[in-house]
Coordinates of C-alpha atoms in Angstrom, one line a residue:
Chain A
M1 CA -47.8 80.9 -34.8
T2 CA -45.0 82.1 -32.3
K3 CA -46.0 85.3 -32.5
L4 CA -46.2 86.9 -28.9
P5 CA -50.0 88.1 -28.2
T6 CA -50.0 91.9 -27.7
H7 CA -52.2 91.8 -24.7
T8 CA -53.5 88.7 -22.5
E9 CA -56.6 88.5 -20.5
K10 CA -54.9 87.6 -17.1
K11 CA -50.8 87.5 -15.8
L12 CA -51.2 84.5 -14.1
G13 CA -47.5 83.7 -12.0
L14 CA -45.4 83.4 -8.9
V15 CA -44.5 85.6 -6.4
I16 CA -41.6 84.2 -4.7
D17 CA -40.5 85.5 -1.1
L18 CA -36.8 85.4 -0.6
D19 CA -37.3 86.5 2.9
T20 CA -39.4 83.8 3.9
C21 CA -37.9 81.0 1.8
V22 CA -36.0 78.2 3.8
G23 CA -34.7 76.3 1.1
C24 CA -36.2 73.1 1.9
H25 CA -36.8 72.1 -1.6
A26 CA -40.3 70.7 -1.2
C27 CA -41.6 73.0 -4.4
V28 CA -38.7 71.0 -6.6
T29 CA -39.9 67.4 -5.1
S30 CA -43.8 68.4 -5.5
C31 CA -43.0 69.7 -8.8
K32 CA -41.5 67.2 -10.0
G33 CA -44.1 64.3 -8.4
W34 CA -47.2 66.3 -10.0
N35 CA -45.7 66.9 -13.3
T36 CA -44.3 63.3 -13.7
Q37 CA -47.9 61.7 -13.5
N38 CA -50.0 64.2 -15.1
Y39 CA -49.6 67.0 -18.3
G40 CA -47.5 65.9 -20.8
A41 CA -44.3 63.6 -21.3
P42 CA -43.0 62.8 -17.6
L43 CA -40.0 64.5 -16.0
S44 CA -37.4 61.6 -16.6
D45 CA -34.4 60.8 -14.7
I46 CA -31.1 59.2 -16.2
D47 CA -29.2 56.9 -14.5
A48 CA -31.0 57.4 -11.0
Y49 CA -29.5 54.7 -8.8
G50 CA -26.4 54.8 -10.5
A51 CA -23.0 57.1 -10.1
D52 CA -23.9 59.9 -12.4
P53 CA -27.5 60.2 -11.8
E54 CA -29.1 63.2 -13.7
G55 CA -32.8 64.2 -14.5
T56 CA -35.3 66.9 -15.4
F57 CA -36.9 69.5 -13.2
L58 CA -39.0 72.2 -13.9
N59 CA -38.2 73.9 -10.7
R60 CA -34.8 74.2 -8.9
V61 CA -33.8 76.1 -5.6
F62 CA -30.0 77.9 -5.5
N63 CA -28.5 79.5 -2.5
Y64 CA -26.5 82.5 -2.5
E65 CA -24.5 84.2 0.0
V66 CA -24.6 88.1 -0.2
A67 CA -22.2 90.2 1.4
P68 CA -23.1 93.7 2.2
A69 CA -21.0 96.5 0.5
D70 CA -20.7 98.4 4.0
G71 CA -18.8 95.3 5.1
G72 CA -21.6 94.3 7.6
S73 CA -22.0 90.3 8.2
S74 CA -23.1 88.2 5.2
Q75 CA -26.6 86.4 4.5
T76 CA -27.7 83.4 2.8
V77 CA -30.6 83.5 0.3
H78 CA -32.6 80.5 -0.7
F79 CA -33.4 81.2 -4.3
P80 CA -35.9 79.1 -6.1
K81 CA -36.1 79.2 -9.8
S82 CA -38.5 78.1 -12.6
C83 CA -40.4 79.4 -15.8
L84 CA -41.3 83.4 -14.9
H85 CA -43.9 83.6 -17.9
C86 CA -42.2 86.3 -19.6
E87 CA -44.5 89.1 -21.2
D88 CA -41.9 89.2 -24.1
A89 CA -40.6 85.9 -23.8
P90 CA -37.8 85.3 -26.1
C91 CA -38.3 81.4 -26.1
V92 CA -41.6 81.8 -28.1
T93 CA -40.3 83.7 -30.7
V94 CA -37.8 81.7 -31.9
C95 CA -39.6 78.2 -32.1
P96 CA -39.2 76.9 -35.5
T97 CA -42.0 74.8 -35.2
G98 CA -45.0 76.6 -33.2
A99 CA -44.8 74.2 -30.4
S100 CA -43.8 77.5 -28.1
Y101 CA -47.0 79.7 -27.1
K102 CA -47.9 82.0 -25.0
R103 CA -52.0 81.9 -24.1
V104 CA -53.9 84.6 -24.6
S105 CA -56.4 83.6 -21.7
D106 CA -54.2 83.7 -18.9
G107 CA -50.4 84.6 -20.3
I108 CA -49.1 81.2 -19.3
V109 CA -46.3 80.0 -21.7
L110 CA -46.7 76.4 -22.8
V111 CA -44.8 73.6 -25.1
N112 CA -47.0 71.6 -27.5
E113 CA -45.4 68.7 -27.3
D114 CA -46.6 67.0 -30.3
R115 CA -45.4 69.6 -32.2
C116 CA -41.5 70.2 -30.4
M117 CA -38.5 68.6 -32.4
G118 CA -36.4 69.0 -29.3
C119 CA -33.8 71.8 -31.4
G120 CA -33.1 73.3 -28.1
L121 CA -33.2 77.0 -29.6
C122 CA -35.8 78.1 -26.9
A123 CA -33.4 77.1 -24.2
W124 CA -30.5 79.2 -25.6
A125 CA -33.2 81.9 -25.8
C126 CA -34.1 81.7 -22.1
P127 CA -31.7 83.6 -19.9
Y128 CA -33.0 82.2 -16.7
G129 CA -32.5 78.2 -17.7
A130 CA -36.2 77.5 -17.3
R131 CA -36.3 75.2 -19.8
E132 CA -34.8 72.0 -19.5
L133 CA -34.8 69.1 -22.6
D134 CA -36.0 65.8 -21.3
Y135 CA -33.5 63.3 -22.5
D136 CA -35.5 60.5 -22.3
A137 CA -38.6 62.0 -24.3
G138 CA -36.4 64.4 -26.6
I139 CA -39.0 67.1 -25.9
M140 CA -38.7 70.8 -24.4
K141 CA -40.0 70.6 -20.8
K142 CA -40.8 73.8 -18.8
C143 CA -43.1 75.0 -15.8
T144 CA -47.0 75.0 -16.9
L145 CA -47.9 76.8 -13.7
C146 CA -49.5 73.6 -13.2
V147 CA -52.6 74.1 -16.0
D148 CA -53.8 70.9 -15.1
R149 CA -54.3 72.0 -11.6
I150 CA -55.5 75.5 -11.5
Y151 CA -58.5 74.9 -13.4
N152 CA -59.2 71.4 -12.4
E153 CA -63.0 71.3 -11.2
N154 CA -62.5 67.3 -9.9
I155 CA -59.8 68.5 -7.0
P156 CA -60.9 70.3 -4.0
E157 CA -60.4 74.1 -4.5
E158 CA -57.6 74.8 -2.4
D159 CA -55.3 72.6 -4.6
R160 CA -56.3 74.6 -7.3
V161 CA -52.9 76.2 -7.3
P162 CA -49.7 75.1 -8.9
A163 CA -48.2 72.0 -7.0
C164 CA -45.4 74.0 -5.3
V165 CA -47.4 76.9 -4.1
R166 CA -49.7 73.9 -2.5
T167 CA -46.7 72.3 -1.1
C168 CA -44.7 74.9 0.2
P169 CA -44.5 74.7 4.3
A170 CA -43.0 78.3 4.7
G171 CA -45.7 80.1 2.8
A172 CA -43.1 81.6 0.3
R173 CA -45.0 81.1 -2.8
H174 CA -47.7 83.0 -4.0
F175 CA -49.9 82.4 -7.1
G176 CA -52.5 84.9 -8.7
D177 CA -53.2 87.4 -11.3
L178 CA -50.4 89.9 -11.7
G179 CA -52.2 91.7 -14.2
D180 CA -54.9 93.1 -11.7
P181 CA -53.4 96.0 -9.4
E182 CA -56.2 94.7 -7.0
S183 CA -55.1 91.2 -6.5
D184 CA -53.2 89.9 -3.3
V185 CA -50.3 88.9 -5.3
S186 CA -50.1 92.4 -6.9
Q187 CA -50.4 94.2 -3.6
L188 CA -47.8 92.2 -2.4
V189 CA -45.6 93.0 -4.9
A190 CA -46.0 96.7 -4.5
E191 CA -46.1 96.3 -0.7
R192 CA -42.7 94.5 -0.6
G193 CA -41.2 96.0 -3.4
G194 CA -41.0 93.1 -5.9
M195 CA -38.4 92.9 -8.4
D196 CA -37.4 91.6 -12.1
L197 CA -34.6 88.7 -12.5
M198 CA -32.2 90.5 -15.1
P199 CA -34.0 93.2 -16.3
E200 CA -31.6 94.4 -18.8
Q201 CA -32.7 91.4 -21.0
G202 CA -35.9 93.1 -21.7
T203 CA -38.0 89.7 -21.1
K204 CA -40.4 91.4 -18.8
P205 CA -40.9 88.5 -16.5
V206 CA -44.2 88.1 -14.9
N207 CA -43.2 86.2 -11.9
K208 CA -41.8 88.6 -9.2
Y209 CA -39.4 88.1 -6.4
L210 CA -39.6 89.8 -3.2
P211 CA -36.4 90.9 -1.9
P212 CA -35.0 89.7 1.7
R213 CA -36.3 92.2 4.3
P214 CA -33.2 94.4 6.0
K215 CA -31.5 92.5 8.3
D216 CA -31.3 94.3 12.0
T217 CA -28.1 96.1 12.9
L218 CA -27.6 94.4 16.5
D219 CA -24.1 93.3 15.4
K220 CA -22.9 96.9 14.2
Q221 CA -24.1 99.0 17.3
P222 CA -23.2 97.0 20.3
P223 CA -25.3 97.6 23.7
K224 CA -23.8 100.1 25.5
A225 CA -22.0 99.8 28.6
L226 CA -24.0 99.5 32.0
E227 CA -23.9 103.0 33.7
T228 CA -21.8 103.2 37.1
V229 CA -24.2 103.8 39.7
A230 CA -22.0 104.1 42.8
D231 CA -18.6 105.3 42.3
E232 CA -17.5 104.9 46.0
A233 CA -18.5 102.2 48.4
K234 CA -20.5 103.4 51.8
G235 CA -21.1 102.2 54.8
F236 CA -19.1 98.5 56.0
L237 CA -17.9 97.9 52.4
G238 CA -16.5 101.6 52.2
W239 CA -14.5 100.9 55.7
L240 CA -13.7 97.9 54.5
D241 CA -12.4 99.0 50.8
K242 CA -10.1 101.9 52.8
A243 CA -8.9 99.7 55.7
L244 CA -7.8 97.1 52.7
E245 CA -5.9 99.7 50.9
K246 CA -4.2 100.8 54.1
L247 CA -2.5 97.5 54.5
Chain B
M1 CA -22.1 77.1 -25.3
H2 CA -21.6 73.2 -26.2
P3 CA -19.8 73.2 -29.4
A4 CA -21.6 70.0 -31.0
P5 CA -19.9 68.3 -33.9
S6 CA -23.8 68.3 -35.7
V7 CA -23.8 72.3 -35.4
I8 CA -20.3 73.0 -36.3
I9 CA -20.3 70.5 -39.5
F10 CA -23.7 72.1 -40.4
T11 CA -23.0 76.0 -40.5
S12 CA -19.5 75.3 -41.7
I13 CA -20.3 73.0 -44.5
S14 CA -23.6 74.1 -45.5
G15 CA -22.4 78.0 -45.4
L16 CA -19.5 76.8 -47.8
G17 CA -21.8 74.8 -50.0
F18 CA -24.4 77.8 -50.1
G19 CA -21.3 80.2 -50.8
F20 CA -20.4 78.1 -53.9
F21 CA -23.8 78.5 -54.9
I22 CA -23.6 82.3 -55.0
W23 CA -20.8 82.3 -57.5
L24 CA -22.3 79.8 -59.4
G25 CA -25.5 81.6 -60.1
L26 CA -23.7 84.4 -61.0
G27 CA -22.0 82.4 -63.8
I28 CA -18.8 82.3 -62.4
P29 CA -17.6 79.7 -63.5
D30 CA -19.7 79.8 -66.2
L31 CA -20.0 75.9 -67.2
Y32 CA -22.1 73.8 -68.9
G33 CA -22.7 69.5 -69.6
W34 CA -20.4 67.3 -67.4
E35 CA -18.5 70.5 -66.0
A36 CA -21.8 72.1 -64.9
F37 CA -22.7 68.7 -63.1
A38 CA -19.2 68.5 -61.4
A39 CA -19.9 71.5 -60.1
F40 CA -23.2 71.6 -59.0
F41 CA -23.1 68.3 -57.4
V42 CA -20.4 69.9 -55.5
A43 CA -22.6 72.7 -54.1
Y44 CA -25.5 70.3 -53.7
A45 CA -23.3 68.0 -51.2
L46 CA -22.0 70.6 -49.0
S47 CA -25.4 72.6 -48.7
V48 CA -27.6 69.6 -48.3
G49 CA -25.0 67.4 -46.2
G50 CA -25.1 70.5 -43.9
L51 CA -28.4 70.7 -43.4
L52 CA -28.5 67.2 -43.0
A53 CA -26.0 67.1 -40.2
S54 CA -28.2 69.8 -38.2
V55 CA -30.6 67.3 -38.2
F56 CA -28.6 65.2 -35.7
H57 CA -29.1 67.8 -33.4
L58 CA -32.7 67.6 -32.6
A59 CA -33.8 65.2 -30.0
N60 CA -37.1 64.9 -31.6
K61 CA -36.7 64.3 -35.4
K62 CA -39.9 63.0 -36.5
N63 CA -41.2 66.9 -35.8
V64 CA -38.9 68.5 -38.2
I65 CA -41.7 69.1 -40.9
Y66 CA -43.5 71.6 -38.7
S67 CA -39.8 73.6 -38.8
F68 CA -40.9 75.3 -41.9
S69 CA -44.2 76.9 -40.4
Q70 CA -42.9 79.8 -38.3
W71 CA -41.3 82.0 -40.9
Q72 CA -42.9 85.0 -39.3
T73 CA -41.2 85.0 -36.4
S74 CA -38.5 82.4 -36.2
W75 CA -35.1 82.7 -38.1
L76 CA -34.4 79.1 -37.8
S77 CA -37.9 78.3 -39.6
R78 CA -36.9 81.3 -41.9
E79 CA -33.4 79.3 -42.5
G80 CA -35.2 76.1 -43.5
V81 CA -37.7 77.5 -45.9
L82 CA -34.8 79.9 -47.7
S83 CA -32.7 77.2 -48.1
V84 CA -35.5 75.1 -49.7
I85 CA -36.7 77.6 -51.9
A86 CA -32.9 78.5 -53.2
L87 CA -32.1 74.5 -53.3
L88 CA -35.3 74.7 -56.0
A89 CA -34.1 77.5 -57.9
F90 CA -30.9 76.3 -58.6
A91 CA -32.2 72.8 -59.5
V92 CA -34.1 74.3 -62.8
F93 CA -30.7 76.7 -63.0
A94 CA -28.6 73.3 -62.9
I95 CA -31.0 71.4 -65.5
G96 CA -31.0 74.0 -67.6
R97 CA -26.9 73.9 -68.1
I98 CA -26.5 70.3 -67.4
F99 CA -29.0 68.8 -69.7
F100 CA -29.9 71.6 -72.3
G101 CA -26.6 73.6 -72.7
T102 CA -28.8 76.9 -71.9
D103 CA -28.4 79.7 -69.5
L104 CA -31.3 80.7 -67.5
P105 CA -29.7 83.5 -65.6
V106 CA -33.1 84.9 -64.0
F107 CA -33.2 81.2 -61.4
G108 CA -29.1 81.7 -61.3
Y109 CA -29.4 85.4 -59.9
I110 CA -32.7 84.6 -57.7
G111 CA -30.8 81.7 -56.6
S112 CA -27.7 83.6 -55.7
A113 CA -29.9 86.0 -53.6
L114 CA -31.5 83.5 -51.9
A115 CA -28.5 81.7 -51.0
L116 CA -27.2 84.9 -49.7
L117 CA -30.7 85.3 -47.5
T118 CA -30.0 81.7 -46.5
V119 CA -26.7 82.3 -44.9
F120 CA -27.9 85.5 -42.9
A121 CA -30.8 83.7 -41.7
T122 CA -28.2 80.9 -40.4
S123 CA -26.3 83.8 -38.7
M124 CA -29.4 85.2 -37.1
I125 CA -30.3 82.4 -35.2
Y126 CA -27.3 83.1 -33.2
T127 CA -27.1 86.5 -33.4
Q128 CA -30.9 87.3 -32.2
L129 CA -29.9 86.0 -28.8
K130 CA -29.8 88.6 -26.2
T131 CA -28.5 85.7 -23.7
V132 CA -25.4 85.0 -25.4
P133 CA -24.0 88.3 -25.6
R134 CA -20.8 87.5 -27.7
W135 CA -23.3 86.4 -30.6
N136 CA -25.4 89.1 -30.2
M137 CA -23.4 91.9 -32.5
P138 CA -23.6 93.3 -35.8
I139 CA -20.3 91.8 -37.2
N140 CA -21.3 88.1 -36.6
P141 CA -23.7 88.2 -39.4
V142 CA -21.1 90.3 -42.2
L143 CA -18.7 87.3 -40.9
F144 CA -21.1 84.5 -41.8
L145 CA -21.4 86.0 -45.3
L146 CA -17.9 86.9 -45.6
Y147 CA -17.0 82.8 -44.8
A148 CA -19.7 81.7 -47.1
I149 CA -18.6 84.3 -50.2
S150 CA -14.6 83.8 -49.5
G151 CA -15.2 79.7 -49.3
G152 CA -17.6 79.8 -52.5
A153 CA -14.8 82.3 -54.1
I154 CA -12.0 79.4 -53.3
L155 CA -14.1 76.9 -55.2
A156 CA -14.6 79.0 -58.1
T157 CA -10.8 79.5 -58.8
A158 CA -10.9 75.7 -59.7
G159 CA -11.1 76.1 -63.7
G160 CA -9.7 79.9 -63.5
A161 CA -13.1 81.3 -63.6
L162 CA -12.4 83.6 -60.9
S163 CA -8.8 84.8 -60.5
G164 CA -6.8 83.9 -57.5
A165 CA -6.2 87.8 -56.6
V166 CA -10.1 88.2 -55.9
A167 CA -10.4 85.1 -53.5
G168 CA -7.3 86.1 -52.0
V169 CA -8.4 89.8 -50.9
L170 CA -12.0 88.2 -49.8
I171 CA -10.0 86.0 -47.4
L172 CA -7.7 88.7 -46.4
V173 CA -10.8 91.1 -45.5
L174 CA -12.5 87.7 -43.6
T175 CA -9.5 87.2 -41.7
A176 CA -8.9 90.5 -40.3
L177 CA -12.9 91.0 -39.6
Q178 CA -12.3 87.7 -37.9
L179 CA -9.8 89.0 -35.8
A180 CA -11.7 91.9 -34.8
G181 CA -14.7 90.1 -34.2
W182 CA -12.6 87.9 -31.6
M183 CA -11.6 91.3 -29.8
M184 CA -15.1 92.7 -30.0
G185 CA -16.7 89.6 -28.3
D186 CA -14.1 89.2 -25.4
K187 CA -15.9 92.4 -23.9
R188 CA -19.5 91.4 -24.6
L189 CA -20.4 89.7 -21.4
A190 CA -19.0 92.8 -19.5
E191 CA -21.1 94.9 -21.9
S192 CA -24.2 93.3 -21.8
G193 CA -24.6 94.6 -18.0
S194 CA -25.9 91.3 -17.0
T195 CA -24.3 90.0 -13.7
K196 CA -24.7 87.6 -10.8
G197 CA -26.6 90.7 -9.0
T198 CA -29.1 91.3 -11.5
A199 CA -29.4 87.7 -12.3
T200 CA -30.8 87.2 -8.8
G201 CA -31.8 90.8 -7.9
L202 CA -29.5 90.5 -4.9
N203 CA -27.5 93.2 -6.2
T204 CA -29.5 95.8 -4.3
I205 CA -28.0 94.1 -1.1
G206 CA -24.4 93.3 -1.9
Q207 CA -22.0 91.5 -3.6
V208 CA -23.6 88.2 -4.6
R209 CA -21.5 84.6 -4.6
L210 CA -23.1 81.1 -5.1
F211 CA -23.2 79.4 -1.9
E212 CA -24.5 75.8 -3.0
S213 CA -26.0 75.1 -6.6
A214 CA -29.2 73.7 -6.9
H215 CA -28.1 70.4 -7.8
T216 CA -25.0 68.2 -7.7
S217 CA -25.1 66.2 -10.7
R218 CA -24.6 67.8 -14.2
N219 CA -28.1 68.6 -16.1
Y220 CA -29.6 69.6 -19.7
I221 CA -28.5 73.1 -18.8
L222 CA -25.1 72.6 -17.7
D223 CA -24.6 70.3 -20.9
E224 CA -25.4 72.9 -23.4
M225 CA -25.0 76.3 -22.0
V226 CA -22.1 75.9 -19.4
H227 CA -19.6 74.5 -21.8
M228 CA -16.2 75.4 -20.0
I229 CA -13.5 72.7 -21.7
G230 CA -11.2 74.1 -24.0
R231 CA -11.5 77.6 -23.3
K232 CA -7.7 77.6 -22.0
H233 CA -6.5 77.1 -25.5
A234 CA -8.5 79.5 -26.9
Q235 CA -5.9 82.2 -27.8
K236 CA -3.7 79.0 -29.6
L237 CA -6.8 78.3 -31.7
R238 CA -6.9 81.4 -32.7
M239 CA -3.7 81.7 -34.2
I240 CA -4.4 78.6 -35.7
A241 CA -7.6 79.2 -37.5
V242 CA -6.0 82.5 -38.6
A243 CA -3.2 80.7 -40.6
A244 CA -5.7 78.0 -41.8
I245 CA -8.2 80.4 -42.8
G246 CA -6.5 83.3 -44.2
V247 CA -2.6 83.0 -44.4
V248 CA -2.2 80.1 -46.1
P249 CA -5.0 80.1 -48.6
V250 CA -3.8 83.6 -49.7
V251 CA -0.1 82.8 -49.9
L252 CA -1.3 79.7 -52.4
L253 CA -3.7 81.6 -54.5
L254 CA -1.6 85.0 -54.9
L255 CA 1.7 83.5 -55.4
L256 CA 1.0 80.0 -57.3
P257 CA -0.4 79.7 -61.0
P258 CA -4.0 78.8 -60.8
S259 CA -4.5 75.0 -60.8
I260 CA -7.2 72.8 -59.1
I261 CA -4.3 71.4 -57.1
V262 CA -4.1 74.7 -55.6
T263 CA -7.7 75.3 -55.0
L264 CA -7.9 71.8 -53.0
V265 CA -5.2 72.8 -50.9
A266 CA -6.2 76.6 -50.3
L267 CA -9.7 75.1 -49.8
A268 CA -8.5 72.2 -47.5
S269 CA -6.7 74.6 -45.4
H270 CA -9.4 77.1 -45.3
L271 CA -11.8 74.2 -44.0
I272 CA -9.9 73.2 -41.2
G273 CA -9.8 77.1 -40.3
V274 CA -13.4 77.3 -40.5
L275 CA -14.0 74.3 -38.5
A276 CA -11.4 75.7 -35.7
A277 CA -13.2 79.3 -35.7
R278 CA -16.7 77.8 -35.6
W279 CA -15.4 75.5 -32.7
L280 CA -14.3 78.8 -30.5
F281 CA -17.7 80.6 -31.7
F282 CA -19.3 77.7 -29.8
A283 CA -17.0 77.3 -27.0
E284 CA -16.1 80.6 -26.1
A285 CA -19.8 81.9 -26.0
E286 CA -21.0 82.8 -22.7
H287 CA -24.6 82.3 -21.8
V288 CA -26.2 84.3 -19.2
V289 CA -27.6 81.6 -17.4
G290 CA -24.2 80.8 -16.3
L291 CA -24.3 83.5 -13.8
Y292 CA -26.8 81.3 -11.4
Y293 CA -24.0 79.0 -11.5
N294 CA -20.9 81.5 -10.3
R295 CA -19.9 81.5 -14.2
G296 CA -19.0 84.8 -16.2

C-alpha cells in the first residue's frame, strides 16, 4: 500500500554543501553510470548522437546567480538536485498501483518497477522535479540512494555510499542517518544551518542543503589610505624642494 | 502542464458520460426498450471511451490492472474503482429497462451517486496536487461536477424529459463559476508562497536568477511540467470557451422549442467549449518545478 509509514527506523539521506560544490557534474555522471548498469531499468538516452539528444538522469546540477539585497556583488551557486526522500512524500500517496513506497527500515523512497504503469502522477506531485519517466522503459525512475551499494558486502567498505557521494572531488556531498541527532551529517546540518527546499510545500525533505558561507566584504570596505609619515621634506631633499619652488 | 490530448479527451468525454448517467439513474429521461438502449449506449460510449483514452497516457500499459489496488490513498485508484462499480450498477439498471421493461430504481440511485463520486475522484486527481497551485483550490471539484451535470442535462433534454430551462440555468451557473475559477487561478501561484528563493533556499542571501540550466536539451520534466506554448492566446481562448460552453447552448435551449436537433447543436457547441476549457486547464497550470528553470 502506498500509505506512508508513520515512523522510519532511520532517515538515510544526503547533505549537500552549496558552499563547497564546484559544479563539476561528476556526481551527475557517476550517478548515471552506476544506475544504468545496476538496479532496475537502465537510464536511457534518446538520439544520443543526433541533433536533439535527451536522456534520463536522477541527479542534475543547476547554477544560480544570487544578488544580495544590499547591492553587494552577486555570487554564483552550484546547485545539485535529486530526490530528497521526503518524510511526507506526496509522490508515494498519489501512486495508484502501489509501485511507489517509502521503506520503514531506512526511509528511502523507491519505485517497484514491476508495478509501475508509467502514469506520471508521482512526478506531477513532486515539487522538486526529482522523478523522470524513462521514455525507453516507460517506467518512473528516481534516486535510490544507491540501495545496491550502501548495503552491498561484495564491494569495499569505502564504496558503500551513494555513487554521487563517493565520486564528489570537492567533498560537497555527505551521506548518513539524518534521524540520528548524533550522526556526522546531523551535526553538520546543525553546525552549518542546513535548510529544506520549498518548506512551504509541507514535504519535510530528509536531504538538507548547507547554505553558502557569507562572502567576505573586502569590496565594500576598501583599505584605508596610507597615513602621511612626513609632511615636509628635511635635509638635502628639503633644500632641493625649497630651491625648486623659488625658481 | 502539458495538455496531452489523451487526458483532455479523457476528462471531457468521461465527465460528459458520467454526467448523463447521473440523470439516467434518476429516471430522467424515463426510457424503456430500444429508447433506453440508445440512451445507455451513448452514456457507456462516452464514459468508457473517455476512460480508454486515459490509458493512452500510460507509458507502461501492462501494469494498468494494479491501478485498482491503492484506493486507500490514491485518488487515481479511487477513480478507477468507483468508475467500474458505477458502470456495473448501471449495467443492472439498464438491462432491467432495456430487456425486461422493469425499473430498478435502487440501482439507478446508487449508480447516480457512484457516477457523481467518480467525477469527484477525477477532479481530486488534479486538485490534490499542491505542486500545481492553479489546480489546488476547492472550486475545481465544483467545476468538474458542474461540467458533468450540465453536460448530462443537455443530453437529457433530447426527448423533452428535461426542460431546456433547467439545463440552461445549470449552464449559466457553470459558465459564471468557470470565469470565477479562471480569475482565482490567475493569483494562485503568487499565493502559494513558492518562489525561486524558496525553491533553492537562497532567498536568505538575495535575489535568485537561473545562471545556467542543468541541461541544455529538453527532458521529461520540461516536456511534462513546464509547458509554455499557447499561453499567449489564453485570454482569447477563454472568451471562445465561454461562448461555446455557455452562451450558445443557453440561447438555443431557452429560446427554441425542444427537439433532438436543438439538443445536438447545443451539445456540439458545449463540447467544443469544454475541450477548449480543458486545454486551458492544463496549458495554463504552472508547476512549481518551473521555478528551478527561471519560470513563474
